[in-house]
Amino acid sequence: MQHSSKNILERLEGGEVVLGDGSYCATLEKRGYVKAGHYTPEASVENPEAVEALAYEYARAGADITQTFTYYSRDVGTPDDVNLTCGEINQGACNIAKKIAKEKGTIVAGGIVQTGVFSTKRDKKEVHEELREGLEVLIQNDIDLIIVEFFGNIIEMEWAIELALSYNKPVAATMCIGPKGDTDGVQPEECAVRMARAGAHIIGTNCKFDPFISLETMRRMKAGLDAENLHPYLMCQPLGFRTPDVNHFGGFHLPEFPFAMEPRQITRIEAAQFAREAYHLGIRVIGGCCGIESHHIRAMAEELAVERGGLPEGSRKSDHDLSTLKKKGDMGRDEFKMKGSKEYWQSLIPCTGRPLSSALNRTMNPEVVDRSVLN
């Protein structure tokens, strides 16, 4: 669906539900364009066709936002055989995002993330200098939206919001926190209030935690905002992996990360359920982070088709109303029996197919694990 306005605030003020896109780092790592451990976006220059194809997938699936692939675009941290500068990587990412936006009418969003300097020295000036480096090319390319994302501490988030607002662009601010709060133990309610008072137009959470843990955090954020009579727009872009057993630091500390996360990936049914629950909570910018693929975005768009005024282009080949499965089941095909019912899919508890797989992770410390179950 094409929209006339590239201003996300105008769309939200008009009552629209805006869908974000999904995973870039995790998806492109699986496809062989990002190196695990580095997770840097040099593919925007080295393999632009791969990044463009993924961005196109998201837009076709219903995403209203195309985010520049600029996650860790600094001159440090890239693989040894990469000699690209931050500016070169960010420019490549902008070229791709703007190309998709021109064709699909999407909002171009550029993101900045938590800095390395904050963890060693909480110096506002140095944090701003590092963030400014990431923003420079994005602003030169006149992006439509700044997303201040993947911040684990509210102090650094407040500093980042201040800098982002200085560019006179709409600013969305999302923290990578769960129900236990930020790295200093500041609770979600207070984090939300402080983000709103810092001036962010849109606030919420992204990454590290699964959709339903993220919604729990968002409920607490909303409660804090309501108590202070603050009403910014809400945004949620969770992991696409189930993480009921994670600690304070989220899914990246699971034993399965990064090479065995697939059994934890959510289904498209769960993606649709997340979108519906997010909508009922009042969240109007809904998307995903690592592990959220294009079929998940399409499922969200299909779930909210009435609220969004129609289906996305990608639904042309999707049995979104289950009519094909119902027809096959009515013809007596056993493999499709009952599968033409939405209730069937919503009540299904998927299996992993691994008899020794546990529902929750177990540390491999022999003093904790009964190793007989592993034999």
CSV table of N, CA and C in Angstrom, one decimal, residues 165-327:
chain,number,residue,atom,x,y,z
A,165,LEU,N,17.1,15.0,18.3
A,165,LEU,CA,16.1,16.1,18.2
A,165,LEU,C,16.7,17.3,17.6
A,166,SER,N,18.0,17.5,17.7
A,166,SER,CA,18.6,18.7,17.2
A,166,SER,C,18.6,18.7,15.7
A,167,TYR,N,18.3,17.6,15.0
A,167,TYR,CA,18.3,17.6,13.6
A,167,TYR,C,16.9,17.9,13.0
A,168,ASN,N,15.9,18.2,13.9
A,168,ASN,CA,14.6,18.5,13.4
A,168,ASN,C,13.9,17.5,12.6
A,169,LYS,N,14.1,16.2,13.0
A,169,LYS,CA,13.4,15.1,12.3
A,169,LYS,C,12.5,14.4,13.4
A,170,PRO,N,11.5,13.7,12.9
A,170,PRO,CA,10.8,12.8,13.9
A,170,PRO,C,11.8,11.8,14.5
A,171,VAL,N,11.6,11.6,15.8
A,171,VAL,CA,12.5,10.7,16.6
A,171,VAL,C,11.7,9.6,17.3
A,172,ALA,N,12.1,8.4,17.0
A,172,ALA,CA,11.6,7.2,17.7
A,172,ALA,C,12.7,6.7,18.6
A,173,ALA,N,12.4,6.4,19.8
A,173,ALA,CA,13.4,5.9,20.8
A,173,ALA,C,13.0,4.6,21.4
A,174,THR,N,13.8,3.6,21.2
A,174,THR,CA,13.4,2.3,21.7
A,174,THR,C,14.6,1.7,22.5
A,175,MET,N,14.3,1.1,23.7
A,175,MET,CA,15.3,0.6,24.5
A,175,MET,C,15.3,-1.0,24.5
A,176,CYS,N,16.5,-1.6,24.5
A,176,CYS,CA,16.6,-3.0,24.5
A,176,CYS,C,16.5,-3.6,26.0
A,177,ILE,N,15.4,-3.3,26.6
A,177,ILE,CA,15.2,-3.8,28.0
A,177,ILE,C,14.0,-4.7,28.1
A,178,GLY,N,14.0,-5.5,29.2
A,178,GLY,CA,12.9,-6.3,29.5
A,178,GLY,C,12.2,-5.8,30.8
A,179,PRO,N,11.3,-6.6,31.4
A,179,PRO,CA,10.6,-6.2,32.5
A,179,PRO,C,11.4,-5.8,33.7
A,180,LYS,N,12.7,-6.2,33.8
A,180,LYS,CA,13.5,-5.9,34.9
A,180,LYS,C,14.2,-4.5,34.8
A,181,GLY,N,14.0,-3.9,33.7
A,181,GLY,CA,14.5,-2.5,33.5
A,181,GLY,C,15.9,-2.4,32.9
A,182,ASP,N,16.5,-1.2,33.0
A,182,ASP,CA,17.8,-1.0,32.3
A,182,ASP,C,19.0,-1.5,33.0
A,183,THR,N,20.2,-1.2,32.5
A,183,THR,CA,21.4,-1.8,33.1
A,183,THR,C,21.7,-1.3,34.5
A,184,ASP,N,21.1,-0.2,34.9
A,184,ASP,CA,21.2,0.4,36.3
A,184,ASP,C,20.1,0.0,37.2
A,185,GLY,N,19.1,-0.8,36.6
A,185,GLY,CA,18.0,-1.3,37.4
A,185,GLY,C,16.8,-0.3,37.4
A,186,VAL,N,16.9,0.8,36.5
A,186,VAL,CA,15.8,1.7,36.4
A,186,VAL,C,14.6,1.0,35.7
A,187,GLN,N,13.5,1.0,36.3
A,187,GLN,CA,12.3,0.2,35.9
A,187,GLN,C,11.7,0.8,34.6
A,188,PRO,N,11.0,-0.1,33.8
A,188,PRO,CA,10.4,0.3,32.5
A,188,PRO,C,9.5,1.5,32.7
A,189,GLU,N,8.8,1.7,33.7
A,189,GLU,CA,7.9,2.8,33.9
A,189,GLU,C,8.7,4.1,33.9
A,190,GLU,N,9.7,4.2,34.7
A,190,GLU,CA,10.5,5.4,34.7
A,190,GLU,C,11.3,5.6,33.4
A,191,CYS,N,11.8,4.6,32.8
A,191,CYS,CA,12.4,4.7,31.5
A,191,CYS,C,11.5,5.4,30.5
A,192,ALA,N,10.3,4.9,30.4
A,192,ALA,CA,9.3,5.4,29.5
A,192,ALA,C,9.0,6.9,29.8
A,193,VAL,N,8.8,7.3,31.0
A,193,VAL,CA,8.6,8.6,31.4
A,193,VAL,C,9.7,9.5,31.0
A,194,ARG,N,10.9,9.1,31.3
A,194,ARG,CA,12.1,9.9,31.0
A,194,ARG,C,12.3,10.0,29.5
A,195,MET,N,12.0,9.0,28.7
A,195,MET,CA,12.2,9.1,27.2
A,195,MET,C,11.2,10.1,26.7
A,196,ALA,N,9.9,10.1,27.2
A,196,ALA,CA,8.9,11.0,26.8
A,196,ALA,C,9.3,12.5,27.2
A,197,ARG,N,9.8,12.6,28.4
A,197,ARG,CA,10.1,14.0,28.8
A,197,ARG,C,11.4,14.5,28.1
A,198,ALA,N,12.2,13.6,27.6
A,198,ALA,CA,13.4,14.0,26.8
A,198,ALA,C,12.9,14.5,25.5
A,199,GLY,N,11.7,14.2,25.1
A,199,GLY,CA,11.2,14.8,23.8
A,199,GLY,C,11.0,13.8,22.7
A,200,ALA,N,11.2,12.5,22.9
A,200,ALA,CA,11.0,11.6,21.8
A,200,ALA,C,9.5,11.5,21.4
A,201,HIS,N,9.3,11.6,20.1
A,201,HIS,CA,7.9,11.5,19.6
A,201,HIS,C,7.3,10.1,19.8
A,202,ILE,N,8.1,9.1,19.7
A,202,ILE,CA,7.7,7.7,19.7
A,202,ILE,C,8.6,7.0,20.6
A,203,ILE,N,8.1,6.2,21.5
A,203,ILE,CA,9.0,5.5,22.4
A,203,ILE,C,8.5,4.0,22.5
A,204,GLY,N,9.5,3.2,23.0
A,204,GLY,CA,9.1,1.8,23.2
A,204,GLY,C,10.3,0.9,23.4
A,205,THR,N,10.3,-0.4,22.9
A,205,THR,CA,11.3,-1.3,23.1
A,205,THR,C,11.7,-2.0,21.7
A,206,ASN,N,12.9,-2.5,21.7
A,206,ASN,CA,13.3,-3.3,20.5
A,206,ASN,C,14.4,-4.3,21.0
A,207,CYS,N,14.4,-5.4,20.2
A,207,CYS,CA,15.4,-6.5,20.3
A,207,CYS,C,15.5,-7.1,21.7
A,208,LYS,N,16.4,-8.1,21.9
A,208,LYS,CA,16.8,-8.8,23.1
A,208,LYS,C,15.7,-9.7,23.7
A,209,PHE,N,14.5,-9.3,23.6
A,209,PHE,CA,13.4,-10.1,24.2
A,209,PHE,C,12.3,-10.5,23.2
A,210,ASP,N,11.6,-11.6,23.5
A,210,ASP,CA,10.6,-12.1,22.5
A,210,ASP,C,9.4,-11.2,22.5
A,211,PRO,N,8.5,-11.4,21.5
A,211,PRO,CA,7.3,-10.5,21.4
A,211,PRO,C,6.5,-10.4,22.7
A,212,PHE,N,6.3,-11.5,23.4
A,212,PHE,CA,5.4,-11.4,24.5
A,212,PHE,C,6.0,-10.9,25.8
A,213,ILE,N,7.3,-11.1,26.0
A,213,ILE,CA,8.0,-10.5,27.0
A,213,ILE,C,8.1,-9.0,26.8
A,214,SER,N,8.3,-8.6,25.5
A,214,SER,CA,8.4,-7.2,25.1
A,214,SER,C,7.1,-6.5,25.4
A,215,LEU,N,6.0,-7.2,25.1
A,215,LEU,CA,4.6,-6.6,25.4
A,215,LEU,C,4.4,-6.4,26.9
A,216,GLU,N,5.0,-7.3,27.7
A,216,GLU,CA,4.9,-7.2,29.2
A,216,GLU,C,5.6,-5.9,29.6
A,217,THR,N,6.8,-5.7,29.0
A,217,THR,CA,7.6,-4.4,29.2
A,217,THR,C,6.8,-3.2,28.8
A,218,MET,N,6.2,-3.3,27.6
A,218,MET,CA,5.4,-2.2,27.1
A,218,MET,C,4.2,-1.9,27.9
A,219,ARG,N,3.6,-2.9,28.5
A,219,ARG,CA,2.4,-2.6,29.4
A,219,ARG,C,2.9,-1.8,30.6
A,220,ARG,N,4.1,-2.1,31.1
A,220,ARG,CA,4.6,-1.4,32.2
A,220,ARG,C,5.0,0.1,31.8
A,221,MET,N,5.6,0.2,30.6
A,221,MET,CA,5.9,1.5,30.1
A,221,MET,C,4.6,2.4,30.0
A,222,LYS,N,3.6,1.8,29.4
A,222,LYS,CA,2.4,2.5,29.2
A,222,LYS,C,1.7,2.9,30.6
A,223,ALA,N,1.8,2.0,31.5
A,223,ALA,CA,1.3,2.4,32.9
A,223,ALA,C,2.0,3.5,33.5
A,224,GLY,N,3.3,3.6,33.3
A,224,GLY,CA,4.1,4.7,33.8
A,224,GLY,C,3.7,6.0,33.1
A,225,LEU,N,3.6,5.9,31.8
A,225,LEU,CA,3.2,7.1,31.0
A,225,LEU,C,1.8,7.6,31.4
A,226,ASP,N,0.9,6.7,31.5
A,226,ASP,CA,-0.5,7.1,31.9
A,226,ASP,C,-0.5,7.7,33.3
A,227,ALA,N,0.3,7.2,34.2
A,227,ALA,CA,0.3,7.8,35.6
A,227,ALA,C,0.8,9.2,35.5
A,228,GLU,N,1.6,9.6,34.6
A,228,GLU,CA,2.2,10.9,34.5
A,228,GLU,C,1.4,11.8,33.4
A,229,ASN,N,0.4,11.2,32.8
A,229,ASN,CA,-0.4,11.9,31.8
A,229,ASN,C,0.4,12.3,30.6
A,230,LEU,N,1.3,11.4,30.2
A,230,LEU,CA,2.2,11.5,29.0
A,230,LEU,C,1.7,10.6,27.9
A,231,HIS,N,1.6,11.1,26.7
A,231,HIS,CA,1.0,10.3,25.6
A,231,HIS,C,1.8,10.3,24.3
A,232,PRO,N,3.1,9.9,24.4
A,232,PRO,CA,3.8,9.7,23.1
A,232,PRO,C,3.3,8.5,22.4
A,233,TYR,N,3.6,8.4,21.1
A,233,TYR,CA,3.2,7.2,20.3
A,233,TYR,C,4.1,6.1,20.8
A,234,LEU,N,3.5,4.8,20.7
A,234,LEU,CA,4.3,3.7,21.2
A,234,LEU,C,4.7,2.8,20.1
A,235,MET,N,5.9,2.2,20.3
A,235,MET,CA,6.5,1.4,19.2
A,235,MET,C,7.1,0.1,19.9
A,236,CYS,N,7.0,-1.0,19.2
A,236,CYS,CA,7.6,-2.3,19.7
A,236,CYS,C,8.2,-3.1,18.5
A,237,GLN,N,9.5,-3.4,18.6
A,237,GLN,CA,10.1,-4.2,17.6
A,237,GLN,C,11.0,-5.3,18.3
A,238,PRO,N,10.3,-6.4,18.7
A,238,PRO,CA,11.0,-7.5,19.5
A,238,PRO,C,11.8,-8.4,18.6
A,239,LEU,N,12.5,-9.3,19.4
A,239,LEU,CA,13.2,-10.5,18.7
A,239,LEU,C,12.1,-11.4,18.1
A,240,GLY,N,12.6,-12.1,17.1
A,240,GLY,CA,11.7,-13.1,16.5
A,240,GLY,C,11.9,-14.5,17.1
A,241,PHE,N,12.5,-14.6,18.3
A,241,PHE,CA,12.8,-15.9,19.0
A,241,PHE,C,12.1,-15.9,20.3
A,242,ARG,N,11.6,-17.0,20.7
A,242,ARG,CA,11.0,-17.1,22.1
A,242,ARG,C,12.1,-17.2,23.1
A,243,THR,N,12.0,-16.3,24.1
A,243,THR,CA,13.0,-16.2,25.1
A,243,THR,C,12.5,-16.2,26.6
A,244,PRO,N,11.6,-17.1,27.0
A,244,PRO,CA,11.1,-17.1,28.3
A,244,PRO,C,12.1,-17.3,29.4
A,245,ASP,N,13.3,-17.9,29.0
A,245,ASP,CA,14.2,-18.3,30.0
A,245,ASP,C,15.5,-17.4,30.0
A,246,VAL,N,15.4,-16.2,29.5
A,246,VAL,CA,16.6,-15.3,29.5
A,246,VAL,C,16.7,-14.6,30.8
A,247,ASN,N,18.0,-14.1,31.0
A,247,ASN,CA,18.2,-13.3,32.2
A,247,ASN,C,18.0,-11.8,31.8
A,248,HIS,N,18.5,-11.0,32.6
A,248,HIS,CA,18.4,-9.5,32.5
A,248,HIS,C,18.9,-9.0,31.2
A,249,PHE,N,19.9,-9.7,30.5
A,249,PHE,CA,20.5,-9.2,29.3
A,249,PHE,C,19.9,-9.8,28.0
A,250,GLY,N,18.9,-10.6,28.1
A,250,GLY,CA,18.2,-11.0,26.9
A,250,GLY,C,18.7,-12.1,26.1
A,251,GLY,N,18.2,-12.3,24.9
A,251,GLY,CA,18.4,-13.5,24.1
A,251,GLY,C,19.8,-13.7,23.6
A,252,PHE,N,20.6,-12.7,23.6
A,252,PHE,CA,22.0,-12.8,23.1
A,252,PHE,C,22.9,-13.6,24.1
A,253,HIS,N,22.4,-13.8,25.3
A,253,HIS,CA,23.1,-14.6,26.3
A,253,HIS,C,22.6,-16.0,26.4
A,254,LEU,N,21.8,-16.4,25.5
A,254,LEU,CA,21.3,-17.8,25.5
A,254,LEU,C,22.5,-18.7,25.0
A,255,PRO,N,22.5,-20.0,25.4
A,255,PRO,CA,23.5,-20.9,24.9
A,255,PRO,C,23.4,-21.1,23.4
A,256,GLU,N,22.2,-21.0,22.9
A,256,GLU,CA,22.0,-21.3,21.5
A,256,GLU,C,22.5,-20.2,20.6
A,257,PHE,N,22.7,-19.0,21.1
A,257,PHE,CA,23.1,-17.9,20.3
A,257,PHE,C,24.6,-18.0,19.9
A,258,PRO,N,25.0,-17.8,18.6
A,258,PRO,CA,24.1,-17.4,17.5
A,258,PRO,C,23.7,-18.5,16.5
A,259,PHE,N,24.3,-19.7,16.7
A,259,PHE,CA,24.2,-20.6,15.6
A,259,PHE,C,23.1,-21.7,15.8
A,260,ALA,N,22.3,-21.6,16.9
A,260,ALA,CA,21.3,-22.7,17.0
A,260,ALA,C,20.0,-22.1,17.5
A,261,MET,N,19.7,-20.9,17.1
A,261,MET,CA,18.5,-20.2,17.5
A,261,MET,C,17.2,-20.6,16.7
A,262,GLU,N,17.4,-21.3,15.6
A,262,GLU,CA,16.2,-21.6,14.8
A,262,GLU,C,15.1,-22.3,15.5
A,263,PRO,N,15.3,-23.2,16.4
A,263,PRO,CA,14.2,-23.9,17.1
A,263,PRO,C,13.3,-22.9,17.9
A,264,ARG,N,13.9,-21.8,18.3
A,264,ARG,CA,13.2,-20.8,19.1
A,264,ARG,C,12.4,-19.8,18.2
A,265,GLN,N,12.6,-19.8,16.9
A,265,GLN,CA,11.9,-18.8,16.1
A,265,GLN,C,10.4,-18.9,16.2
A,266,ILE,N,9.8,-17.7,16.3
A,266,ILE,CA,8.3,-17.7,16.4
A,266,ILE,C,7.7,-18.1,15.1
A,267,THR,N,6.5,-18.5,15.2
A,267,THR,CA,5.7,-18.8,13.9
A,267,THR,C,5.0,-17.6,13.4
A,268,ARG,N,4.5,-17.7,12.2
A,268,ARG,CA,3.8,-16.5,11.7
A,268,ARG,C,2.5,-16.3,12.5
A,269,ILE,N,1.9,-17.4,13.1
A,269,ILE,CA,0.7,-17.3,13.9
A,269,ILE,C,1.0,-16.5,15.1
A,270,GLU,N,2.2,-16.7,15.7
A,270,GLU,CA,2.6,-15.9,16.9
A,270,GLU,C,2.9,-14.5,16.5
A,271,ALA,N,3.4,-14.3,15.3
A,271,ALA,CA,3.6,-12.9,14.9
A,271,ALA,C,2.3,-12.1,14.8
A,272,ALA,N,1.3,-12.8,14.2
A,272,ALA,CA,0.0,-12.2,14.1
A,272,ALA,C,-0.6,-11.9,15.5
A,273,GLN,N,-0.5,-12.9,16.4
A,273,GLN,CA,-1.0,-12.7,17.7
A,273,GLN,C,-0.3,-11.5,18.4
A,274,PHE,N,1.0,-11.4,18.3
A,274,PHE,CA,1.8,-10.3,18.8
A,274,PHE,C,1.2,-9.0,18.3
A,275,ALA,N,1.0,-8.9,17.0
A,275,ALA,CA,0.5,-7.6,16.3
A,275,ALA,C,-0.8,-7.3,16.9
A,276,ARG,N,-1.7,-8.2,17.1
A,276,ARG,CA,-3.0,-8.0,17.6
A,276,ARG,C,-3.0,-7.5,19.0
A,277,GLU,N,-2.2,-8.1,19.9
A,277,GLU,CA,-2.0,-7.7,21.3
A,277,GLU,C,-1.4,-6.4,21.4
A,278,ALA,N,-0.4,-6.1,20.5
A,278,ALA,CA,0.2,-4.8,20.5
A,278,ALA,C,-0.8,-3.7,20.1
A,279,TYR,N,-1.6,-4.0,19.2
A,279,TYR,CA,-2.6,-3.0,18.7
A,279,TYR,C,-3.6,-2.7,19.9
A,280,HIS,N,-4.0,-3.8,20.6
A,280,HIS,CA,-5.0,-3.6,21.7
A,280,HIS,C,-4.3,-2.8,22.8
A,281,LEU,N,-3.0,-2.9,22.9
A,281,LEU,CA,-2.3,-2.1,24.0
A,281,LEU,C,-2.1,-0.7,23.6
A,282,GLY,N,-2.4,-0.3,22.4
A,282,GLY,CA,-2.2,1.1,21.9
A,282,GLY,C,-1.0,1.3,21.2
A,283,ILE,N,-0.2,0.3,20.9
A,283,ILE,CA,1.0,0.4,20.1
A,283,ILE,C,0.7,0.6,18.6
A,284,ARG,N,1.2,1.7,18.0
A,284,ARG,CA,0.8,2.0,16.7
A,284,ARG,C,2.0,1.9,15.7
A,285,VAL,N,3.2,1.7,16.2
A,285,VAL,CA,4.4,1.4,15.3
A,285,VAL,C,4.8,0.0,15.7
A,286,ILE,N,4.6,-1.0,14.8
A,286,ILE,CA,4.8,-2.4,15.2
A,286,ILE,C,5.7,-3.0,14.1
A,287,GLY,N,6.7,-3.7,14.6
A,287,GLY,CA,7.6,-4.3,13.7
A,287,GLY,C,8.5,-5.4,14.4
A,288,GLY,N,9.7,-5.6,13.9
A,288,GLY,CA,10.5,-6.6,14.5
A,288,GLY,C,12.0,-6.3,14.4
A,289,CYS,N,12.8,-7.1,15.1
A,289,CYS,CA,14.2,-7.0,15.1
A,289,CYS,C,14.8,-8.4,14.7
A,290,CYS,N,15.9,-8.8,15.3
A,290,CYS,CA,16.6,-10.0,14.9
A,290,CYS,C,15.6,-11.2,15.0
A,291,GLY,N,15.5,-12.0,13.9
A,291,GLY,CA,14.7,-13.2,13.9
A,291,GLY,C,13.3,-12.9,13.3
A,292,ILE,N,12.9,-11.7,13.1
A,292,ILE,CA,11.6,-11.4,12.5
A,292,ILE,C,11.9,-11.3,11.0
A,293,GLU,N,11.3,-12.2,10.2
A,293,GLU,CA,11.5,-12.3,8.8
A,293,GLU,C,10.3,-11.7,8.0
A,294,SER,N,10.4,-11.7,6.7
A,294,SER,CA,9.4,-11.0,5.9
A,294,SER,C,8.0,-11.7,6.1
A,295,HIS,N,8.0,-13.1,6.3
A,295,HIS,CA,6.7,-13.7,6.4
A,295,HIS,C,6.0,-13.3,7.8
A,296,HIS,N,6.9,-13.0,8.8
A,296,HIS,CA,6.3,-12.5,10.0
A,296,HIS,C,5.7,-11.1,9.8
A,297,ILE,N,6.4,-10.2,9.1
A,297,ILE,CA,5.8,-8.9,8.8
A,297,ILE,C,4.5,-9.0,8.0
A,298,ARG,N,4.5,-9.9,7.1
A,298,ARG,CA,3.3,-10.1,6.3
A,298,ARG,C,2.1,-10.6,7.2
A,299,ALA,N,2.4,-11.5,8.1
A,299,ALA,CA,1.4,-12.0,9.0
A,299,ALA,C,0.8,-10.9,9.9
A,300,MET,N,1.7,-10.0,10.3
A,300,MET,CA,1.3,-8.8,11.1
A,300,MET,C,0.3,-7.9,10.2
A,301,ALA,N,0.8,-7.7,9.0
A,301,ALA,CA,0.0,-6.9,8.1
A,301,ALA,C,-1.4,-7.5,7.8
A,302,GLU,N,-1.4,-8.8,7.7
A,302,GLU,CA,-2.7,-9.5,7.4
A,302,GLU,C,-3.6,-9.5,8.6
A,303,GLU,N,-3.0,-9.7,9.8
A,303,GLU,CA,-3.8,-9.6,11.0
A,303,GLU,C,-4.5,-8.3,11.2
A,304,LEU,N,-3.8,-7.2,10.8
A,304,LEU,CA,-4.3,-5.8,11.0
A,304,LEU,C,-4.8,-5.2,9.7
A,305,ALA,N,-5.2,-6.1,8.8
A,305,ALA,CA,-5.6,-5.6,7.4
A,305,ALA,C,-6.8,-4.6,7.5
A,306,VAL,N,-7.7,-4.9,8.4
A,306,VAL,CA,-8.9,-4.0,8.5
A,306,VAL,C,-8.5,-2.7,9.0
A,307,GLU,N,-7.6,-2.7,10.1
A,307,GLU,CA,-7.2,-1.4,10.7
A,307,GLU,C,-6.3,-0.6,9.7
A,308,ARG,N,-5.6,-1.3,8.9
A,308,ARG,CA,-4.7,-0.7,7.9
A,308,ARG,C,-5.3,-0.4,6.6
A,309,GLY,N,-6.5,-0.8,6.3
A,309,GLY,CA,-7.2,-0.5,5.1
A,309,GLY,C,-6.9,-1.4,3.9
A,310,GLY,N,-6.4,-2.6,4.2
A,310,GLY,CA,-6.1,-3.5,3.1
A,310,GLY,C,-4.9,-4.4,3.3
A,311,LEU,N,-4.8,-5.3,2.4
A,311,LEU,CA,-3.7,-6.3,2.5
A,311,LEU,C,-2.4,-5.8,1.7
A,312,PRO,N,-1.3,-6.3,2.1
A,312,PRO,CA,-0.1,-5.9,1.4
A,312,PRO,C,0.1,-6.7,0.1
A,313,GLU,N,1.0,-6.2,-0.8
A,313,GLU,CA,1.2,-6.9,-2.0
A,313,GLU,C,1.6,-8.3,-1.9
A,314,GLY,N,2.4,-8.7,-0.8
A,314,GLY,CA,2.8,-10.0,-0.6
A,314,GLY,C,1.7,-11.0,-0.3
A,315,SER,N,0.5,-10.5,0.0
A,315,SER,CA,-0.6,-11.4,0.4
A,315,SER,C,-1.2,-12.1,-0.8
A,316,ARG,N,-0.8,-11.6,-2.0
A,316,ARG,CA,-1.4,-12.2,-3.2
A,316,ARG,C,-1.2,-13.7,-3.3
A,317,LYS,N,0.0,-14.2,-2.8
A,317,LYS,CA,0.3,-15.6,-2.8
A,317,LYS,C,0.1,-16.2,-1.4
A,318,SER,N,-0.5,-15.5,-0.5
A,318,SER,CA,-0.7,-16.0,0.8
A,318,SER,C,-2.1,-16.5,1.1
A,319,ASP,N,-2.3,-17.6,1.7
A,319,ASP,CA,-3.6,-18.1,2.0
A,319,ASP,C,-4.1,-17.5,3.3
A,320,HIS,N,-4.1,-16.1,3.3
A,320,HIS,CA,-4.4,-15.4,4.6
A,320,HIS,C,-5.7,-15.6,5.2
A,321,ASP,N,-6.7,-16.0,4.4
A,321,ASP,CA,-8.0,-16.3,4.9
A,321,ASP,C,-8.3,-17.8,5.1
A,322,LEU,N,-7.2,-18.6,4.8
A,322,LEU,CA,-7.3,-20.1,5.0
A,322,LEU,C,-8.3,-20.7,4.0
A,323,SER,N,-8.7,-20.0,3.0
A,323,SER,CA,-9.7,-20.6,2.1
A,323,SER,C,-9.2,-21.8,1.3
A,324,THR,N,-7.9,-21.7,1.0
A,324,THR,CA,-7.3,-22.8,0.2
A,324,THR,C,-7.2,-24.1,1.0
A,325,LEU,N,-6.7,-23.9,2.3
A,325,LEU,CA,-6.6,-25.1,3.2
A,325,LEU,C,-8.0,-25.6,3.5
A,326,LYS,N,-9.0,-24.8,3.7
A,326,LYS,CA,-10.3,-25.2,4.0
A,326,LYS,C,-10.9,-26.0,2.8
A,327,LYS,N,-10.6,-25.5,1.6
A,327,LYS,CA,-11.1,-26.2,0.4
A,327,LYS,C,-10.5,-27.6,0.3
